[in-house]
XYZ file of C-alpha atoms in Angstrom:
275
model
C -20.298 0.439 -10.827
C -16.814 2.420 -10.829
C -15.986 5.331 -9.455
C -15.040 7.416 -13.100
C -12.633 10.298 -13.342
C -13.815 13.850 -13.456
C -14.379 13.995 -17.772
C -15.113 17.775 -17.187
C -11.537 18.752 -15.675
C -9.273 16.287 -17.495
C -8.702 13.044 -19.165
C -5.560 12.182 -17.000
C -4.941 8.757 -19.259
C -2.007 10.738 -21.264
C -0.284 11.970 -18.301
C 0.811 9.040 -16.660
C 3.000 5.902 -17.744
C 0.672 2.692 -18.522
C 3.305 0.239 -19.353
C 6.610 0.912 -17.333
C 7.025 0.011 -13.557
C 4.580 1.101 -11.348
C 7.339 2.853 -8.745
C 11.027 3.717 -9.459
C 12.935 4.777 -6.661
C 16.384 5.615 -7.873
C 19.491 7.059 -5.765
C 17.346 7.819 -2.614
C 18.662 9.506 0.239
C 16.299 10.345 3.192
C 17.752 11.893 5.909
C 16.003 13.863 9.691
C 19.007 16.281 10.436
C 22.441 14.325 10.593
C 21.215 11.145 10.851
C 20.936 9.288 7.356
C 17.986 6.749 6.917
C 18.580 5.675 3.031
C 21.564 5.927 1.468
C 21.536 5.570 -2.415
C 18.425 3.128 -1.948
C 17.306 1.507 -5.479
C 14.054 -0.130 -5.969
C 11.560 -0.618 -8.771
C 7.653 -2.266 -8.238
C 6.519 -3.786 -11.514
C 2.683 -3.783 -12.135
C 0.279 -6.509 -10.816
C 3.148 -7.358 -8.335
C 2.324 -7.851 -4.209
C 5.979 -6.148 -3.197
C 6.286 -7.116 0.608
C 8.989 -4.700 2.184
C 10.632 -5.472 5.593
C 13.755 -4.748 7.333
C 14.766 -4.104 10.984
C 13.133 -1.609 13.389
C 14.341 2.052 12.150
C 15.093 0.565 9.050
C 13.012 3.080 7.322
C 10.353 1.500 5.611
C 7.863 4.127 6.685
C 10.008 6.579 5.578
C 10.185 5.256 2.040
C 6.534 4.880 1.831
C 6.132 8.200 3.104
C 8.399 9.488 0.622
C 6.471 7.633 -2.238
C 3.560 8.962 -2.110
C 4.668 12.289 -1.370
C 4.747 13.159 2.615
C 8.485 13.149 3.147
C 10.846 15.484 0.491
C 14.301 13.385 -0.333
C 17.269 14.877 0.180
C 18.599 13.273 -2.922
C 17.733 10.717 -5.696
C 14.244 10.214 -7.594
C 11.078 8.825 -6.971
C 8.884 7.460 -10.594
C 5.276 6.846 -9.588
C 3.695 5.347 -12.835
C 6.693 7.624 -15.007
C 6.110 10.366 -13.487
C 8.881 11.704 -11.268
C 6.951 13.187 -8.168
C 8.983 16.326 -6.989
C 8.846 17.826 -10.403
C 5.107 16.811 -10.859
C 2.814 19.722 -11.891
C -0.568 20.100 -10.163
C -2.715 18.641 -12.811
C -0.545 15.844 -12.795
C -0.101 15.241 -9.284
C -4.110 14.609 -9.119
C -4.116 12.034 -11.595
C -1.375 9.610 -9.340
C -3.739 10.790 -6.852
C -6.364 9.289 -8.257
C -4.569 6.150 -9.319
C -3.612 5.117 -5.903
C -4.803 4.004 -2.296
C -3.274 4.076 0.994
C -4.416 2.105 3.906
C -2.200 3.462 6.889
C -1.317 0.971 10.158
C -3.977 2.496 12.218
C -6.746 2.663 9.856
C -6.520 6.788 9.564
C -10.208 6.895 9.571
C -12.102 10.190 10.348
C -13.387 9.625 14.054
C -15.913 11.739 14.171
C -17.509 10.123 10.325
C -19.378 6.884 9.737
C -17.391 4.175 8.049
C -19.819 4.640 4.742
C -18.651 8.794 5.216
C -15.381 7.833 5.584
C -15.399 5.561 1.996
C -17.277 8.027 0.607
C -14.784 10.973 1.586
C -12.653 10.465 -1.570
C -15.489 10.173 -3.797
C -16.530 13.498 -3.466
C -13.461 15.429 -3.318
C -12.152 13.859 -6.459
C -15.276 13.386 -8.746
C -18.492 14.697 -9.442
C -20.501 11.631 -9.089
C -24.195 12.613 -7.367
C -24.309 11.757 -4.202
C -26.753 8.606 -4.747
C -23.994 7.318 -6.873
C -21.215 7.872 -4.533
C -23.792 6.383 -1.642
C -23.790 3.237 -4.216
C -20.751 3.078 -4.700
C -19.360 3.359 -1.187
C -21.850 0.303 -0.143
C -20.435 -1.441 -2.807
C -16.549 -0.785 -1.598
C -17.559 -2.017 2.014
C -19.088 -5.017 0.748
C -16.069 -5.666 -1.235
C -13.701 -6.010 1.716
C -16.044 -8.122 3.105
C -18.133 -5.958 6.020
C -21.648 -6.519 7.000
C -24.310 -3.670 5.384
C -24.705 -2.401 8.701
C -21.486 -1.627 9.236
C -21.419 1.250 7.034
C -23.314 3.458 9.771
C -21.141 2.879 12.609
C -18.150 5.287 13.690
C -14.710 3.613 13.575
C -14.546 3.901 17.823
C -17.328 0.815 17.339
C -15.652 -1.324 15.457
C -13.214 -3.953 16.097
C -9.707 -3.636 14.758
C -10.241 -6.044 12.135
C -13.612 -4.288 10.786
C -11.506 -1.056 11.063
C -8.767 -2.289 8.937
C -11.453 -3.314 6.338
C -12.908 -0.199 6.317
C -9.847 1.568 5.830
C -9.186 -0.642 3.172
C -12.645 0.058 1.238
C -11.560 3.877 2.029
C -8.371 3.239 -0.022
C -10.363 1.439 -2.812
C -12.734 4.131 -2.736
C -11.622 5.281 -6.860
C -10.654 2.118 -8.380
C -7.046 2.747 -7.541
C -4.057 0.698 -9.877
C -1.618 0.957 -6.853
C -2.356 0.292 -2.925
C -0.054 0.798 -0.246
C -0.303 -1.290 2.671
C 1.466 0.100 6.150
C 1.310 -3.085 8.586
C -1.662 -4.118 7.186
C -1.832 -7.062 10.006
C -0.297 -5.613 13.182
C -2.519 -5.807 16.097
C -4.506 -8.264 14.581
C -4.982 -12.241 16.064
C -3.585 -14.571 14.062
C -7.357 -15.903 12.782
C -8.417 -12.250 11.605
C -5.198 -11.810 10.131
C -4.819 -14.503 7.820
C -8.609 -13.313 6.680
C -7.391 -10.119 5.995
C -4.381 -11.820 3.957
C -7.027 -13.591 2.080
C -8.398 -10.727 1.563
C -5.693 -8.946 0.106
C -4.867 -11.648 -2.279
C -7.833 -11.806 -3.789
C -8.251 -8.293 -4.236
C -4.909 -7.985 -6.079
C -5.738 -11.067 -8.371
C -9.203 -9.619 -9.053
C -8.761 -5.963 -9.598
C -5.105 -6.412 -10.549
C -3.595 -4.511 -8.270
C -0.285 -3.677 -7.552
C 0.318 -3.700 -4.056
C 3.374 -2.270 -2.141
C 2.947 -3.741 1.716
C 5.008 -2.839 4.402
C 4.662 -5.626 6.946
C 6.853 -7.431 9.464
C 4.425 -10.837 9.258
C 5.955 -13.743 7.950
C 2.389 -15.677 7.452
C 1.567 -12.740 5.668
C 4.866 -12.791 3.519
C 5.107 -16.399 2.962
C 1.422 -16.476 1.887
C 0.421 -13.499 -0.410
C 4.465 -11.812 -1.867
C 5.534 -12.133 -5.291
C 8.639 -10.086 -4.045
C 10.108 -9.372 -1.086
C 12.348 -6.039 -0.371
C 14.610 -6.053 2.596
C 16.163 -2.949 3.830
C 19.270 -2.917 5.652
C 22.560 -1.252 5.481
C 20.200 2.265 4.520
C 19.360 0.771 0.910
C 17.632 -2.147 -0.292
C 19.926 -5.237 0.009
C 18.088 -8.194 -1.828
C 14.795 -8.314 -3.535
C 13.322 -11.533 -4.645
C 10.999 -14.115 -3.393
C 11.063 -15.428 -0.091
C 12.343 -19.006 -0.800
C 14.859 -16.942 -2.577
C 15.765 -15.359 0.258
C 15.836 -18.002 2.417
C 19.463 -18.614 0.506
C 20.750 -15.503 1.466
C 24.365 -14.890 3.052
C 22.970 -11.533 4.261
C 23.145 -12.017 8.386
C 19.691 -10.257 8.672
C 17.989 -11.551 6.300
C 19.016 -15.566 7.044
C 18.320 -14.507 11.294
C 14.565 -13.346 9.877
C 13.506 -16.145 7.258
C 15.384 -18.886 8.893
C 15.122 -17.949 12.381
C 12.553 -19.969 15.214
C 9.773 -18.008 13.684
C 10.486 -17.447 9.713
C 11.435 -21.656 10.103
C 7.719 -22.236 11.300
C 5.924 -19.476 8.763
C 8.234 -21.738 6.069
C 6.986 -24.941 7.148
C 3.268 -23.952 7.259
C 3.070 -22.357 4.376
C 4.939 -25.607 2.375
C 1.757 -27.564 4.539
C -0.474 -25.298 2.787
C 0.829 -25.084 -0.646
Protein backbone atom coordinates (compact mmCIF):
# COMPACT_ATOMS: atom_id res chain seq x y z
CA UNK A 1 0.00 0.00 0.00
CA UNK A 2 1.08 3.72 -1.02
CA UNK A 3 0.53 6.62 0.51
CA UNK A 4 -1.82 8.45 -2.60
CA UNK A 5 -2.10 12.16 -3.16
CA UNK A 6 -5.04 14.13 -1.93
CA UNK A 7 -7.53 13.45 -5.44
CA UNK A 8 -9.98 15.94 -3.74
CA UNK A 9 -7.53 19.11 -3.70
CA UNK A 10 -5.45 18.46 -6.83
CA UNK A 11 -3.93 16.16 -9.28
CA UNK A 12 -0.36 17.71 -8.92
CA UNK A 13 1.02 15.24 -11.95
CA UNK A 14 0.80 18.41 -14.49
CA UNK A 15 2.58 20.75 -12.34
CA UNK A 16 5.81 19.36 -12.04
CA UNK A 17 8.60 18.22 -14.65
CA UNK A 18 8.63 14.21 -15.09
CA UNK A 19 11.42 13.90 -17.50
CA UNK A 20 14.11 16.71 -16.97
CA UNK A 21 16.70 16.67 -14.05
CA UNK A 22 15.51 16.19 -10.83
CA UNK A 23 17.48 19.54 -9.31
CA UNK A 24 19.02 22.46 -11.29
CA UNK A 25 20.94 24.77 -9.40
CA UNK A 26 22.11 27.47 -11.73
CA UNK A 27 24.26 30.76 -10.86
CA UNK A 28 23.90 30.31 -7.02
CA UNK A 29 25.09 32.73 -4.69
CA UNK A 30 24.45 32.18 -0.91
CA UNK A 31 25.75 34.56 1.22
CA UNK A 32 25.22 35.35 5.73
CA UNK A 33 26.08 39.19 5.67
CA UNK A 34 29.55 39.87 3.90
CA UNK A 35 30.78 36.68 3.91
CA UNK A 36 30.05 34.72 0.53
CA UNK A 37 29.45 30.86 0.81
CA UNK A 38 28.64 30.02 -3.10
CA UNK A 39 29.69 31.94 -5.67
CA UNK A 40 28.05 31.25 -9.14
CA UNK A 41 27.71 27.45 -7.98
CA UNK A 42 26.29 25.14 -10.98
CA UNK A 43 24.93 21.78 -10.41
CA UNK A 44 22.28 19.54 -11.92
CA UNK A 45 20.98 15.86 -10.19
CA UNK A 46 19.60 13.64 -12.93
CA UNK A 47 16.82 11.16 -11.85
CA UNK A 48 17.51 7.68 -10.31
CA UNK A 49 21.05 9.09 -9.55
CA UNK A 50 22.75 8.61 -5.70
CA UNK A 51 24.58 12.33 -5.96
CA UNK A 52 27.16 12.17 -2.99
CA UNK A 53 28.21 15.90 -2.19
CA UNK A 54 31.35 16.69 -0.08
CA UNK A 55 33.76 19.40 0.29
CA UNK A 56 35.76 20.90 3.21
CA UNK A 57 34.34 22.03 6.59
CA UNK A 58 32.36 25.48 5.84
CA UNK A 59 32.27 24.50 2.47
CA UNK A 60 28.60 24.94 2.42
CA UNK A 61 27.01 21.87 1.68
CA UNK A 62 24.34 22.42 4.28
CA UNK A 63 23.74 25.55 2.97
CA UNK A 64 22.98 24.29 -0.51
CA UNK A 65 20.73 21.67 0.77
CA UNK A 66 19.09 24.09 2.82
CA UNK A 67 18.62 26.26 -0.01
CA UNK A 68 17.13 23.33 -2.13
CA UNK A 69 14.51 22.52 -0.48
CA UNK A 70 13.59 25.85 0.47
CA UNK A 71 15.00 26.97 4.13
CA UNK A 72 17.68 29.38 3.01
CA UNK A 73 16.57 32.40 0.23
CA UNK A 74 19.68 32.89 -2.44
CA UNK A 75 20.95 35.96 -2.90
CA UNK A 76 21.31 35.26 -6.55
CA UNK A 77 20.97 32.46 -9.21
CA UNK A 78 18.11 29.68 -9.51
CA UNK A 79 17.18 26.67 -7.95
CA UNK A 80 14.86 23.87 -10.51
CA UNK A 81 13.36 21.22 -8.25
CA UNK A 82 11.69 18.74 -10.77
CA UNK A 83 11.26 22.16 -13.41
CA UNK A 84 9.96 24.05 -11.20
CA UNK A 85 12.00 27.06 -10.12
CA UNK A 86 11.33 27.29 -6.24
CA UNK A 87 11.33 31.11 -5.34
CA UNK A 88 8.74 31.82 -7.92
CA UNK A 89 6.70 28.63 -6.98
CA UNK A 90 2.99 29.31 -6.23
CA UNK A 91 1.38 27.64 -3.20
CA UNK A 92 -0.39 24.89 -4.95
CA UNK A 93 2.70 24.12 -6.51
CA UNK A 94 5.00 24.30 -3.76
CA UNK A 95 2.85 21.29 -2.06
CA UNK A 96 3.22 19.06 -4.83
CA UNK A 97 7.51 19.16 -4.57
CA UNK A 98 6.44 18.83 -1.12
CA UNK A 99 4.97 15.87 -1.59
CA UNK A 100 7.51 14.49 -4.01
CA UNK A 101 10.36 14.65 -1.66
CA UNK A 102 11.95 13.41 1.74
CA UNK A 103 14.45 14.76 4.00
CA UNK A 104 16.26 12.82 6.57
CA UNK A 105 18.30 15.57 8.56
CA UNK A 106 21.90 14.55 10.47
CA UNK A 107 20.23 14.25 13.76
CA UNK A 108 17.22 12.38 12.90
CA UNK A 109 14.77 15.67 13.50
CA UNK A 110 12.32 13.42 15.10
CA UNK A 111 9.49 14.83 17.34
CA UNK A 112 10.74 13.96 21.00
CA UNK A 113 7.89 14.00 22.66
CA UNK A 114 6.01 11.36 19.59
CA UNK A 115 6.45 7.63 19.12
CA UNK A 116 8.56 6.63 16.17
CA UNK A 117 5.15 5.12 14.41
CA UNK A 118 3.65 9.09 15.29
CA UNK A 119 6.52 10.46 14.01
CA UNK A 120 6.17 8.34 10.35
CA UNK A 121 2.82 8.90 10.50
CA UNK A 122 3.15 12.84 10.98
CA UNK A 123 3.34 13.48 7.20
CA UNK A 124 0.63 11.23 6.38
CA UNK A 125 -1.88 13.16 7.88
CA UNK A 126 -0.97 16.60 7.16
CA UNK A 127 -0.66 15.90 3.49
CA UNK A 128 -3.49 13.33 2.70
CA UNK A 129 -6.69 12.23 3.76
CA UNK A 130 -5.99 8.64 4.21
CA UNK A 131 -8.16 7.24 7.51
CA UNK A 132 -6.23 6.83 10.13
CA UNK A 133 -6.20 2.81 9.95
CA UNK A 134 -4.64 3.35 6.62
CA UNK A 135 -2.06 5.77 7.63
CA UNK A 136 -1.48 3.29 10.90
CA UNK A 137 -0.82 0.61 7.92
CA UNK A 138 1.02 2.36 6.17
CA UNK A 139 3.41 3.82 8.72
CA UNK A 140 4.11 0.00 9.98
CA UNK A 141 4.82 -0.71 6.65
CA UNK A 142 7.52 2.37 6.21
CA UNK A 143 9.30 1.15 9.52
CA UNK A 144 9.50 -2.25 8.36
CA UNK A 145 10.91 -1.04 5.19
CA UNK A 146 14.05 0.50 6.70
CA UNK A 147 14.44 -2.47 8.42
CA UNK A 148 13.17 -1.83 12.35
CA UNK A 149 11.69 -4.38 14.57
CA UNK A 150 7.50 -4.04 14.94
CA UNK A 151 8.05 -2.98 18.31
CA UNK A 152 9.93 -0.29 17.60
CA UNK A 153 7.21 1.73 16.31
CA UNK A 154 5.96 2.51 20.02
CA UNK A 155 9.05 3.73 21.45
CA UNK A 156 10.06 7.58 21.69
CA UNK A 157 13.24 8.46 19.75
CA UNK A 158 15.18 9.22 23.46
CA UNK A 159 14.99 5.04 23.50
CA UNK A 160 16.47 4.26 20.65
CA UNK A 161 19.92 3.85 19.56
CA UNK A 162 21.37 6.17 16.98
CA UNK A 163 21.23 3.72 14.35
CA UNK A 164 17.35 2.80 15.00
CA UNK A 165 16.92 6.64 15.11
CA UNK A 166 18.43 7.21 11.80
CA UNK A 167 16.08 4.46 10.42
CA UNK A 168 13.26 5.93 11.74
CA UNK A 169 13.97 9.17 10.43
CA UNK A 170 14.46 7.62 7.31
CA UNK A 171 10.88 5.78 7.24
CA UNK A 172 9.68 9.48 8.36
CA UNK A 173 11.17 10.79 5.07
CA UNK A 174 9.63 7.87 3.05
CA UNK A 175 6.52 8.44 4.74
CA UNK A 176 4.61 9.61 0.93
CA UNK A 177 6.41 7.64 -1.55
CA UNK A 178 8.77 10.49 -2.19
CA UNK A 179 10.83 10.57 -5.98
CA UNK A 180 13.69 12.61 -4.30
CA UNK A 181 15.46 12.04 -0.70
CA UNK A 182 17.91 14.15 0.79
CA UNK A 183 20.38 12.69 2.96
CA UNK A 184 22.33 15.23 5.58
CA UNK A 185 25.28 12.94 7.04
CA UNK A 186 23.31 10.12 6.83
CA UNK A 187 26.29 8.04 8.69
CA UNK A 188 27.92 10.44 11.16
CA UNK A 189 27.97 9.19 14.61
CA UNK A 190 27.43 5.89 13.55
CA UNK A 191 30.19 2.69 14.13
CA UNK A 192 31.55 1.58 11.24
CA UNK A 193 29.29 -1.96 11.41
CA UNK A 194 25.87 0.05 11.68
CA UNK A 195 27.00 2.28 9.12
CA UNK A 196 27.76 0.21 6.31
CA UNK A 197 24.05 -1.39 7.20
CA UNK A 198 22.61 1.77 6.82
CA UNK A 199 24.62 2.16 3.37
CA UNK A 200 23.08 -1.07 2.43
CA UNK A 201 20.23 0.21 3.23
CA UNK A 202 20.24 3.14 1.22
CA UNK A 203 21.26 1.35 -1.85
CA UNK A 204 18.72 -0.81 -1.95
CA UNK A 205 16.14 1.58 -1.35
CA UNK A 206 17.26 3.74 -4.31
CA UNK A 207 17.48 0.62 -6.68
CA UNK A 208 14.04 -0.53 -5.47
CA UNK A 209 11.89 2.50 -5.29
CA UNK A 210 14.08 4.37 -7.77
CA UNK A 211 15.00 7.02 -5.98
CA UNK A 212 16.99 9.83 -6.55
CA UNK A 213 19.04 10.55 -3.75
CA UNK A 214 21.08 13.77 -3.04
CA UNK A 215 23.50 12.77 0.18
CA UNK A 216 25.56 15.04 1.87
CA UNK A 217 28.20 12.94 3.60
CA UNK A 218 31.89 13.19 4.46
CA UNK A 219 32.25 9.02 4.51
CA UNK A 220 34.36 7.62 2.05
CA UNK A 221 32.96 3.83 2.67
CA UNK A 222 29.84 5.38 2.14
CA UNK A 223 31.00 7.21 -1.15
CA UNK A 224 33.04 4.54 -2.58
CA UNK A 225 30.19 2.04 -1.98
CA UNK A 226 26.68 3.46 -2.88
CA UNK A 227 27.61 7.16 -5.47
CA UNK A 228 26.88 7.24 -9.00
CA UNK A 229 28.26 10.90 -8.75
CA UNK A 230 30.18 12.68 -6.61
CA UNK A 231 29.99 16.73 -6.16
CA UNK A 232 32.86 18.45 -4.52
CA UNK A 233 32.60 21.95 -3.38
CA UNK A 234 35.46 24.12 -3.09
CA UNK A 235 36.52 27.46 -4.24
CA UNK A 236 32.43 28.57 -3.27
CA UNK A 237 31.08 26.53 -6.42
CA UNK A 238 31.13 23.07 -7.42
CA UNK A 239 34.60 22.18 -8.84
CA UNK A 240 34.31 18.56 -10.36
CA UNK A 241 31.44 16.21 -10.49
CA UNK A 242 31.88 12.69 -11.59
CA UNK A 243 32.50 9.37 -10.11
CA UNK A 244 34.89 8.74 -7.55
CA UNK A 245 37.52 6.73 -9.54
CA UNK A 246 37.08 9.72 -11.68
CA UNK A 247 38.06 11.80 -9.22
CA UNK A 248 40.71 10.03 -7.97
CA UNK A 249 42.52 11.66 -11.32
CA UNK A 250 41.95 14.96 -10.30
CA UNK A 251 44.68 17.88 -10.30
CA UNK A 252 42.34 19.70 -7.87
CA UNK A 253 44.69 19.86 -4.44
CA UNK A 254 41.53 19.06 -2.32
CA UNK A 255 40.08 16.75 -3.98
CA UNK A 256 43.50 14.39 -4.70
CA UNK A 257 44.42 15.19 -0.43
CA UNK A 258 40.62 13.57 0.18
CA UNK A 259 40.37 10.48 -2.31
CA UNK A 260 43.99 9.73 -2.31
CA UNK A 261 44.91 10.64 1.07
CA UNK A 262 45.78 7.75 4.17
CA UNK A 263 42.09 7.34 4.46
CA UNK A 264 40.34 7.82 0.81
CA UNK A 265 43.66 5.23 -0.22
CA UNK A 266 42.16 2.56 2.26
CA UNK A 267 38.15 3.28 1.44
CA UNK A 268 39.72 2.73 -2.42
CA UNK A 269 41.34 -0.41 -1.69
CA UNK A 270 38.38 -1.99 0.21
CA UNK A 271 35.94 -1.18 -1.86
CA UNK A 272 38.15 -2.70 -5.16
CA UNK A 273 38.28 -5.99 -2.37
CA UNK A 274 34.65 -5.84 -2.44
CA UNK A 275 33.75 -5.21 -5.95
Amino acid sequence: MSAPSDDDEFDDADLLDSEGPAIEVRGLVSAFGDRIIHDGLDLTVERGEVLGVVGGSGAGKSVLLNTIIGLRRPRAGSVKVFGQDIQYASRRTWTAIERRWGVLFQQGALFSNLTVKENVSAPMYEHTRLSRQEIGELSDLKIALVGLPPDAGVLKPSELSGGMRKRAGLARALALDPELLFLDEPTAGLDPISAAAFDELIKDLSDSLDLTVFMITHDLDTLYEITDRVAVIADRKVVAVGTVRELEKSDHPWIREYFLGPRGRAAGAKAKTEA
